[in-house]
Tab-separated table of C-alpha atoms and ligand atoms in Angstrom:
chain	number	residue	atom	x	y	z
E	1	MET	CA	137.266	193.339	70.316
E	2	LYS	CA	135.120	195.368	72.652
E	3	LYS	CA	131.517	195.544	71.518
E	4	ILE	CA	129.074	192.690	72.003
E	5	SER	CA	125.932	192.058	69.973
E	6	ILE	CA	123.373	189.491	71.105
E	7	LEU	CA	121.056	188.097	68.444
E	8	GLY	CA	118.073	186.491	70.173
E	9	THR	CA	117.293	187.359	73.765
E	10	GLY	CA	115.359	184.319	74.933
E	11	VAL	CA	116.365	182.606	78.170
E	12	MET	CA	119.984	181.954	77.108
E	13	GLY	CA	120.501	185.183	75.148
E	14	ASN	CA	119.235	187.164	78.129
E	15	ALA	CA	121.654	185.399	80.527
E	16	ILE	CA	124.554	186.005	78.124
E	17	GLY	CA	123.615	189.666	77.670
E	18	GLN	CA	123.323	190.196	81.427
E	19	ALA	CA	126.801	188.684	81.934
E	20	TYR	CA	128.372	191.152	79.461
E	21	LEU	CA	126.500	194.110	80.901
E	22	LYS	CA	127.577	193.148	84.419
E	23	ALA	CA	131.177	192.969	83.197
E	24	GLY	CA	130.808	196.505	81.798
E	25	TYR	CA	130.749	195.749	78.055
E	26	ASN	CA	128.957	197.869	75.499
E	27	THR	CA	126.183	195.431	74.559
E	28	THR	CA	123.588	195.689	71.817
E	29	VAL	CA	120.619	193.354	71.518
E	30	TRP	CA	117.985	192.397	68.978
E	31	ASN	CA	115.077	189.997	69.351
E	32	ARG	CA	112.245	189.116	66.971
E	33	THR	CA	109.748	189.659	69.795
E	34	LEU	CA	110.584	193.067	71.206
E	35	GLN	CA	109.284	192.480	74.763
E	36	LYS	CA	111.888	189.791	75.374
E	37	ALA	CA	114.690	192.329	74.845
E	38	GLU	CA	113.250	194.741	77.415
E	39	ALA	CA	114.979	193.258	80.487
E	40	LEU	CA	118.385	193.709	78.849
E	41	VAL	CA	117.576	197.217	77.668
E	42	SER	CA	116.531	198.126	81.238
E	43	SER	CA	119.898	196.754	82.404
E	44	GLY	CA	121.725	199.107	80.020
E	45	ALA	CA	121.846	197.329	76.631
E	46	ASN	CA	121.394	199.230	73.358
E	47	LEU	CA	118.491	198.081	71.227
E	48	ALA	CA	119.170	197.493	67.537
E	49	LYS	CA	116.240	198.241	65.228
E	50	THR	CA	117.155	195.472	62.786
E	51	GLU	CA	119.247	192.295	62.677
E	52	LYS	CA	121.631	194.058	60.251
E	53	GLU	CA	122.063	197.030	62.572
E	54	LEU	CA	122.839	194.602	65.407
E	55	ILE	CA	125.577	192.886	63.419
E	56	LEU	CA	127.096	196.152	62.208
E	57	GLU	CA	127.241	197.376	65.805
E	58	GLY	CA	129.220	194.488	67.367
E	59	ASP	CA	132.755	193.067	67.220
E	60	LEU	CA	131.592	189.767	68.713
E	61	ILE	CA	128.130	188.692	67.571
E	62	ILE	CA	126.595	185.970	69.728
E	63	SER	CA	123.537	184.246	68.356
E	64	ALA	CA	121.234	182.529	70.834
E	65	VAL	CA	118.257	181.918	68.542
E	66	ALA	CA	116.623	178.514	68.850
E	67	THR	CA	118.056	176.653	65.819
E	68	TYR	CA	120.747	176.745	63.129
E	69	ASP	CA	117.955	177.159	60.537
E	70	ASN	CA	116.632	180.259	62.339
E	71	LEU	CA	120.105	181.776	62.120
E	72	ILE	CA	120.500	180.937	58.414
E	73	GLU	CA	117.116	182.561	57.758
E	74	ILE	CA	118.241	185.710	59.577
E	75	LEU	CA	121.729	185.971	58.039
E	76	ASP	CA	120.958	184.910	54.477
E	77	PRO	CA	119.623	188.282	53.248
E	78	ILE	CA	122.234	190.360	55.153
E	79	GLU	CA	125.243	191.462	53.134
E	80	ILE	CA	127.959	193.105	55.189
E	81	ASP	CA	131.739	192.916	55.549
E	82	TRP	CA	132.397	190.491	58.437
E	83	LYS	CA	136.199	190.812	58.261
E	84	THR	CA	136.779	192.375	61.672
E	85	LYS	CA	133.949	190.495	63.407
E	86	ILE	CA	133.462	187.034	64.879
E	87	LEU	CA	130.128	185.205	64.925
E	88	ILE	CA	129.368	182.714	67.669
E	89	ASN	CA	126.292	180.508	67.640
E	90	ILE	CA	125.089	178.854	70.811
E	91	SER	CA	122.063	176.988	69.437
E	92	SER	CA	121.974	173.248	70.081
E	93	GLY	CA	121.756	170.752	67.229
E	94	THR	CA	123.454	167.863	65.473
E	95	THR	CA	126.965	167.506	64.056
E	96	GLN	CA	125.531	167.703	60.513
E	97	GLN	CA	123.654	170.923	61.267
E	98	ALA	CA	126.832	172.482	62.697
E	99	ARG	CA	128.932	171.418	59.693
E	100	ASP	CA	126.275	172.679	57.254
E	101	PHE	CA	126.118	175.987	59.084
E	102	GLY	CA	129.932	176.169	59.083
E	103	GLU	CA	129.855	175.784	55.303
E	104	PHE	CA	127.205	178.515	55.030
E	105	ALA	CA	129.399	180.837	57.150
E	106	GLN	CA	132.572	180.042	55.190
E	107	LYS	CA	130.842	180.734	51.860
E	108	ARG	CA	129.940	184.206	53.154
E	109	ASN	CA	133.383	184.858	54.681
E	110	ILE	CA	131.899	184.979	58.166
E	111	PRO	CA	134.555	184.286	60.831
E	112	TYR	CA	132.632	181.670	62.791
E	113	LEU	CA	132.882	179.608	65.965
E	114	ASP	CA	130.291	176.995	66.825
E	115	ALA	CA	129.455	177.041	70.534
E	116	ALA	CA	127.531	175.201	73.211
E	117	ALA	CA	126.511	176.277	76.709
E	118	MET	CA	126.835	173.298	79.012
E	119	SER	CA	125.859	174.550	82.461
E	120	GLY	CA	122.339	175.946	82.134
E	121	VAL	CA	121.518	179.590	82.618
E	122	LYS	CA	122.294	180.324	86.285
E	123	ARG	CA	126.014	179.686	85.849
E	124	VAL	CA	126.447	181.910	82.789
E	125	GLY	CA	128.901	184.628	83.823
E	126	HIS	CA	130.557	182.398	86.461
E	127	LYS	CA	133.660	180.173	86.322
E	128	GLU	CA	131.447	177.057	86.714
E	129	GLY	CA	129.743	177.827	83.392
E	130	LEU	CA	131.346	175.507	80.829
E	131	PHE	CA	131.202	176.693	77.199
E	132	LEU	CA	132.446	174.591	74.272
E	133	PHE	CA	133.812	176.022	71.023
E	134	SER	CA	134.938	174.669	67.671
E	135	GLY	CA	136.181	176.320	64.496
E	136	ASP	CA	139.312	178.167	63.470
E	137	TYR	CA	141.639	178.396	66.501
E	138	SER	CA	142.745	181.929	65.628
E	139	TYR	CA	139.152	183.149	66.076
E	140	PHE	CA	138.937	181.389	69.434
E	141	GLU	CA	142.215	182.942	70.560
E	142	LYS	CA	141.093	186.403	69.436
E	143	ALA	CA	137.704	186.139	71.153
E	144	LYS	CA	138.948	184.309	74.286
E	145	PRO	CA	139.104	187.299	76.670
E	146	LEU	CA	135.456	188.008	75.806
E	147	LEU	CA	134.462	184.346	76.015
E	148	GLU	CA	135.891	184.164	79.534
E	149	VAL	CA	133.205	186.616	80.604
E	150	LEU	CA	130.691	183.795	80.019
E	151	GLY	CA	132.500	181.237	82.192
E	152	SER	CA	135.125	178.631	81.332
E	153	PRO	CA	135.627	178.328	77.564
E	154	ALA	CA	136.958	175.030	76.159
E	155	TYR	CA	138.252	174.765	72.580
E	156	LEU	CA	137.625	171.365	70.929
E	157	GLY	CA	139.128	171.656	67.437
E	158	SER	CA	138.583	173.093	63.974
E	159	ASP	CA	135.741	170.717	62.965
E	160	PHE	CA	132.444	172.555	63.659
E	161	GLY	CA	130.778	169.209	64.399
E	162	LEU	CA	132.859	168.714	67.545
E	163	THR	CA	130.795	171.171	69.563
E	164	PRO	CA	127.409	169.458	69.099
E	165	LEU	CA	129.115	166.063	69.423
E	166	TYR	CA	130.500	166.850	72.898
E	167	ASP	CA	127.420	168.908	73.766
E	168	ASN	CA	125.193	165.883	73.122
E	169	ALA	CA	127.685	163.590	74.890
E	170	LEU	CA	127.763	165.743	78.038
E	171	PHE	CA	123.985	166.148	77.935
E	172	THR	CA	123.653	162.352	77.739
E	173	LEU	CA	125.998	161.982	80.707
E	174	ALA	CA	124.084	164.579	82.717
E	175	TRP	CA	120.765	162.841	82.047
E	176	GLY	CA	122.228	159.410	82.779
E	177	SER	CA	123.376	160.662	86.189
E	178	LEU	CA	120.243	162.675	86.872
E	179	ILE	CA	117.791	159.874	86.070
E	180	GLY	CA	119.692	157.698	88.548
E	181	PHE	CA	119.500	160.533	91.081
E	182	TYR	CA	115.757	161.004	90.525
E	183	HIS	CA	115.014	157.286	90.838
E	184	ALA	CA	117.179	157.038	93.967
E	185	SER	CA	115.455	160.113	95.445
E	186	ALA	CA	112.017	158.534	94.821
E	187	LEU	CA	113.228	155.353	96.532
E	188	ILE	CA	114.486	157.097	99.631
E	189	ALA	CA	111.430	159.400	99.746
E	190	ALA	CA	109.263	156.266	99.872
E	191	GLU	CA	110.962	155.581	103.230
E	192	GLY	CA	110.427	159.180	104.391
E	193	GLN	CA	114.062	160.219	103.762
E	194	GLN	CA	115.014	163.627	102.346
E	195	ALA	CA	116.564	164.041	98.885
E	196	GLY	CA	118.938	166.659	100.387
E	197	ARG	CA	120.473	164.085	102.711
E	198	PHE	CA	120.932	161.739	99.777
E	199	ALA	CA	122.459	164.517	97.606
E	200	ALA	CA	125.093	165.186	100.305
E	201	LEU	CA	125.987	161.486	100.468
E	202	ALA	CA	126.012	161.231	96.661
E	203	ALA	CA	128.470	164.167	96.428
E	204	ASN	CA	130.998	162.047	98.349
E	205	HIS	CA	130.427	159.200	95.889
E	206	THR	CA	131.145	161.128	92.678
E	207	PRO	CA	134.991	160.856	92.940
E	208	PHE	CA	134.475	157.074	92.673
E	209	LEU	CA	132.389	157.586	89.515
E	210	ASN	CA	135.034	159.934	88.087
E	211	ALA	CA	137.639	157.206	88.637
E	212	LEU	CA	135.379	154.687	86.852
E	213	PHE	CA	134.997	157.030	83.839
E	214	LYS	CA	138.777	157.089	83.459
E	215	GLU	CA	139.327	153.353	83.991
E	216	HIS	CA	136.378	152.315	81.834
E	217	ALA	CA	137.433	154.713	79.041
E	218	GLU	CA	140.695	152.750	78.931
E	219	ALA	CA	138.733	149.473	78.744
E	220	ILE	CA	136.547	150.868	75.935
E	221	GLY	CA	139.698	151.952	74.098
E	222	THR	CA	141.221	148.469	74.222
E	223	GLY	CA	138.009	146.404	73.993
E	224	ILE	CA	139.177	144.410	77.040
E	225	TYR	CA	136.811	144.689	79.985
E	226	PRO	CA	138.350	143.672	83.343
E	227	ASN	CA	135.659	142.631	85.838
E	228	ASP	CA	137.328	144.024	88.956
E	229	ASP	CA	134.267	146.234	89.586
E	230	GLY	CA	131.982	143.206	89.253
E	231	ASN	CA	130.824	141.463	86.113
E	232	ILE	CA	127.649	141.884	84.041
E	233	GLU	CA	125.811	139.019	85.814
E	234	ILE	CA	126.502	140.405	89.306
E	235	HIS	CA	125.382	143.889	88.311
E	236	LYS	CA	122.255	142.491	86.681
E	237	SER	CA	121.233	140.729	89.884
E	238	ALA	CA	122.018	143.895	91.903
E	239	MET	CA	119.811	145.914	89.525
E	240	GLU	CA	117.058	143.322	89.957
E	241	HIS	CA	117.156	144.195	93.695
E	242	VAL	CA	116.639	147.857	92.776
E	243	LYS	CA	113.655	146.821	90.641
E	244	ALA	CA	112.225	144.613	93.414
E	245	LEU	CA	112.666	147.399	95.999
E	246	SER	CA	110.984	149.879	93.621
E	247	GLU	CA	108.011	147.481	93.210
E	248	GLU	CA	107.860	147.077	97.003
E	249	LYS	CA	107.703	150.883	97.361
E	250	ASN	CA	105.134	151.248	94.551
E	251	ILE	CA	107.339	153.523	92.483
E	252	GLY	CA	108.117	153.287	88.754
E	253	THR	CA	110.460	150.562	87.531
E	254	ASP	CA	111.375	152.175	84.162
E	255	PHE	CA	114.909	152.989	85.214
E	256	PRO	CA	116.008	149.601	86.663
E	257	SER	CA	114.149	147.796	83.829
E	258	PHE	CA	116.067	149.827	81.250
E	259	ILE	CA	119.421	148.923	82.862
E	260	ILE	CA	118.433	145.254	83.250
E	261	ASP	CA	117.519	145.185	79.545
E	262	ILE	CA	120.981	146.447	78.498
E	263	LEU	CA	122.744	144.085	80.924
E	264	SER	CA	120.677	141.128	79.591
E	265	ARG	CA	121.583	141.984	75.997
E	266	THR	CA	125.261	142.179	76.981
E	267	GLU	CA	124.967	138.799	78.710
E	268	LYS	CA	123.379	137.291	75.579
E	269	MET	CA	126.424	138.398	73.608
E	270	GLY	CA	128.485	136.020	75.777
E	271	LEU	CA	129.846	138.836	77.958
E	272	GLY	CA	128.224	137.797	81.274
E	273	ASP	CA	131.583	137.483	83.028
E	274	SER	CA	133.028	140.665	81.512
E	275	GLY	CA	133.393	143.972	83.296
E	276	ILE	CA	130.455	146.355	83.191
E	277	ALA	CA	131.997	148.658	80.568
E	278	SER	CA	131.254	145.847	78.099
E	279	VAL	CA	127.639	147.117	77.966
E	280	ILE	CA	128.985	149.440	75.293
E	281	GLU	CA	129.109	146.418	72.983
E	282	ALA	CA	125.331	145.946	73.407
E	283	ILE	CA	124.699	149.676	72.995
E	284	LYS	CA	126.737	149.768	69.770
E	285	LYS	CA	124.761	146.787	68.436
E	286	ASP	CA	121.397	148.274	69.406
E	287	HIS	CA	120.003	148.186	65.857
E	288	ALA	CA	120.594	144.437	65.674
E	289	LYS	CA	118.734	143.638	68.905
N	1	LIG	N1	118.176	177.643	78.157
N	1	LIG	C1	119.216	176.851	78.402
N	1	LIG	O1	119.495	176.459	79.553
N	1	LIG	C2	120.123	176.421	77.266
N	1	LIG	C3	121.300	175.725	77.578
N	1	LIG	C4	122.144	175.342	76.562
N	1	LIG	C5	121.811	175.618	75.250
N	1	LIG	N2	120.663	176.287	74.964
N	1	LIG	C6	120.356	176.519	73.557
N	1	LIG	O2	120.278	177.907	73.294
N	1	LIG	C7	119.317	178.141	72.261
N	1	LIG	C8	118.302	179.150	72.778
N	1	LIG	O3	117.681	178.571	73.912
N	1	LIG	P1	116.769	179.409	74.912
N	1	LIG	O4	116.635	178.597	76.127
N	1	LIG	O5	117.236	180.809	75.024
N	1	LIG	O6	115.384	179.366	74.113
N	1	LIG	P2	114.194	180.429	74.136
N	1	LIG	O7	114.098	181.112	75.442
N	1	LIG	O8	112.993	179.687	73.627
N	1	LIG	O9	114.646	181.497	73.050
N	1	LIG	C9	114.635	181.192	71.688
N	1	LIG	C10	115.143	182.397	70.944
N	1	LIG	O10	115.130	182.086	69.544
N	1	LIG	C11	114.388	183.113	68.870
N	1	LIG	N3	113.773	182.562	67.668
N	1	LIG	C12	113.130	181.392	67.524
N	1	LIG	N4	112.723	181.226	66.256
N	1	LIG	C13	113.125	182.347	65.579
N	1	LIG	C14	113.019	182.783	64.248
N	1	LIG	N5	112.411	182.026	63.314
N	1	LIG	N6	113.560	183.991	63.926
N	1	LIG	C15	114.166	184.751	64.844
N	1	LIG	N7	114.317	184.401	66.138
N	1	LIG	C16	113.797	183.202	66.488
N	1	LIG	C17	113.357	183.553	69.878
N	1	LIG	O11	112.806	184.775	69.498
N	1	LIG	P3	111.311	185.159	69.975
N	1	LIG	O12	111.466	185.681	71.373
N	1	LIG	O13	110.876	186.176	69.011
N	1	LIG	O14	110.484	183.896	69.922
N	1	LIG	C18	114.251	183.631	71.122
N	1	LIG	O15	115.059	184.770	71.096
N	1	LIG	C19	118.683	176.767	71.927
N	1	LIG	O16	119.307	176.209	70.807
N	1	LIG	C20	118.993	175.956	73.168
N	1	LIG	O17	119.050	174.567	72.888
N	1	LIG	C21	119.811	176.700	75.934
């Protein structure tokens, strides 16, 4: 496998194309709106006149169009022999959409890997860029040297739904951490402190959080929640301090209120003295609240 074809050169498709060009690969691009392919063509990419021409040109076809449905619409009328090719689709979606697309690909004998880009655009082409893949392992193995050009590829399993599942899970984790960071930064800014100083301090705190992920995953697995990191009641009163401080500083209280709400629901389930991982019980029962 040597030749790369990029279907869709929006923000992500452009970053992917640039990474392959920088690594010296023969890269062909196609985009519905021609202007958005121009940056890649100026960097040395070939421009395909049609979607079909693009696919015929490449060994590895990477789709970065917005949705699974967009890709179905594009591929549906195209009849070619995919035998020596591999299709990779980076668009985000749900597990159902990925499984439905997987079925579509299998019916057309398209060797397919579902994919997700986890580290934004700037890290594409660098080791820090995490990419997830699911589908037939032999396709992953065959494409791996090319996938390593994008960053660090991780194979999750043959079920196409695994990619969007872990994509959405990591996205949830990122937002959970970031919303805490943004609220904390607003708090310290209200006292004239710099977010950069806080970020440096926070970086030293993340090993502790990593340790909690591991320990609390064990608790979630067993359904037994040791309270050695404090119980639900203690954490609720600590979060009430965050809310009170936020009110004092005239900043939003959405974030502490949201946490207090989950902790209160956990408490109402009789888990007030349980460890904090027991909030998962309230989250799982959300529909019954
Ligand atoms: N940007 C990121 O940081 C990032 C990170 C992880 C995952 N992703 C995922 O990657 C995918 C692309 O994201 P992006 O940021 O590159 O979005 P984008 O800049 O908005 O690009 C969207 C691409 O989809 C094409 N497209 C949309 N509808 C189409 C249609 N009906 N037919 C043909 N082409 C169509 C667009 O073509 P036109 O130029 O003609 O509109 C463009 O090439 C999304 O699923 C996104 O969730 C993005």
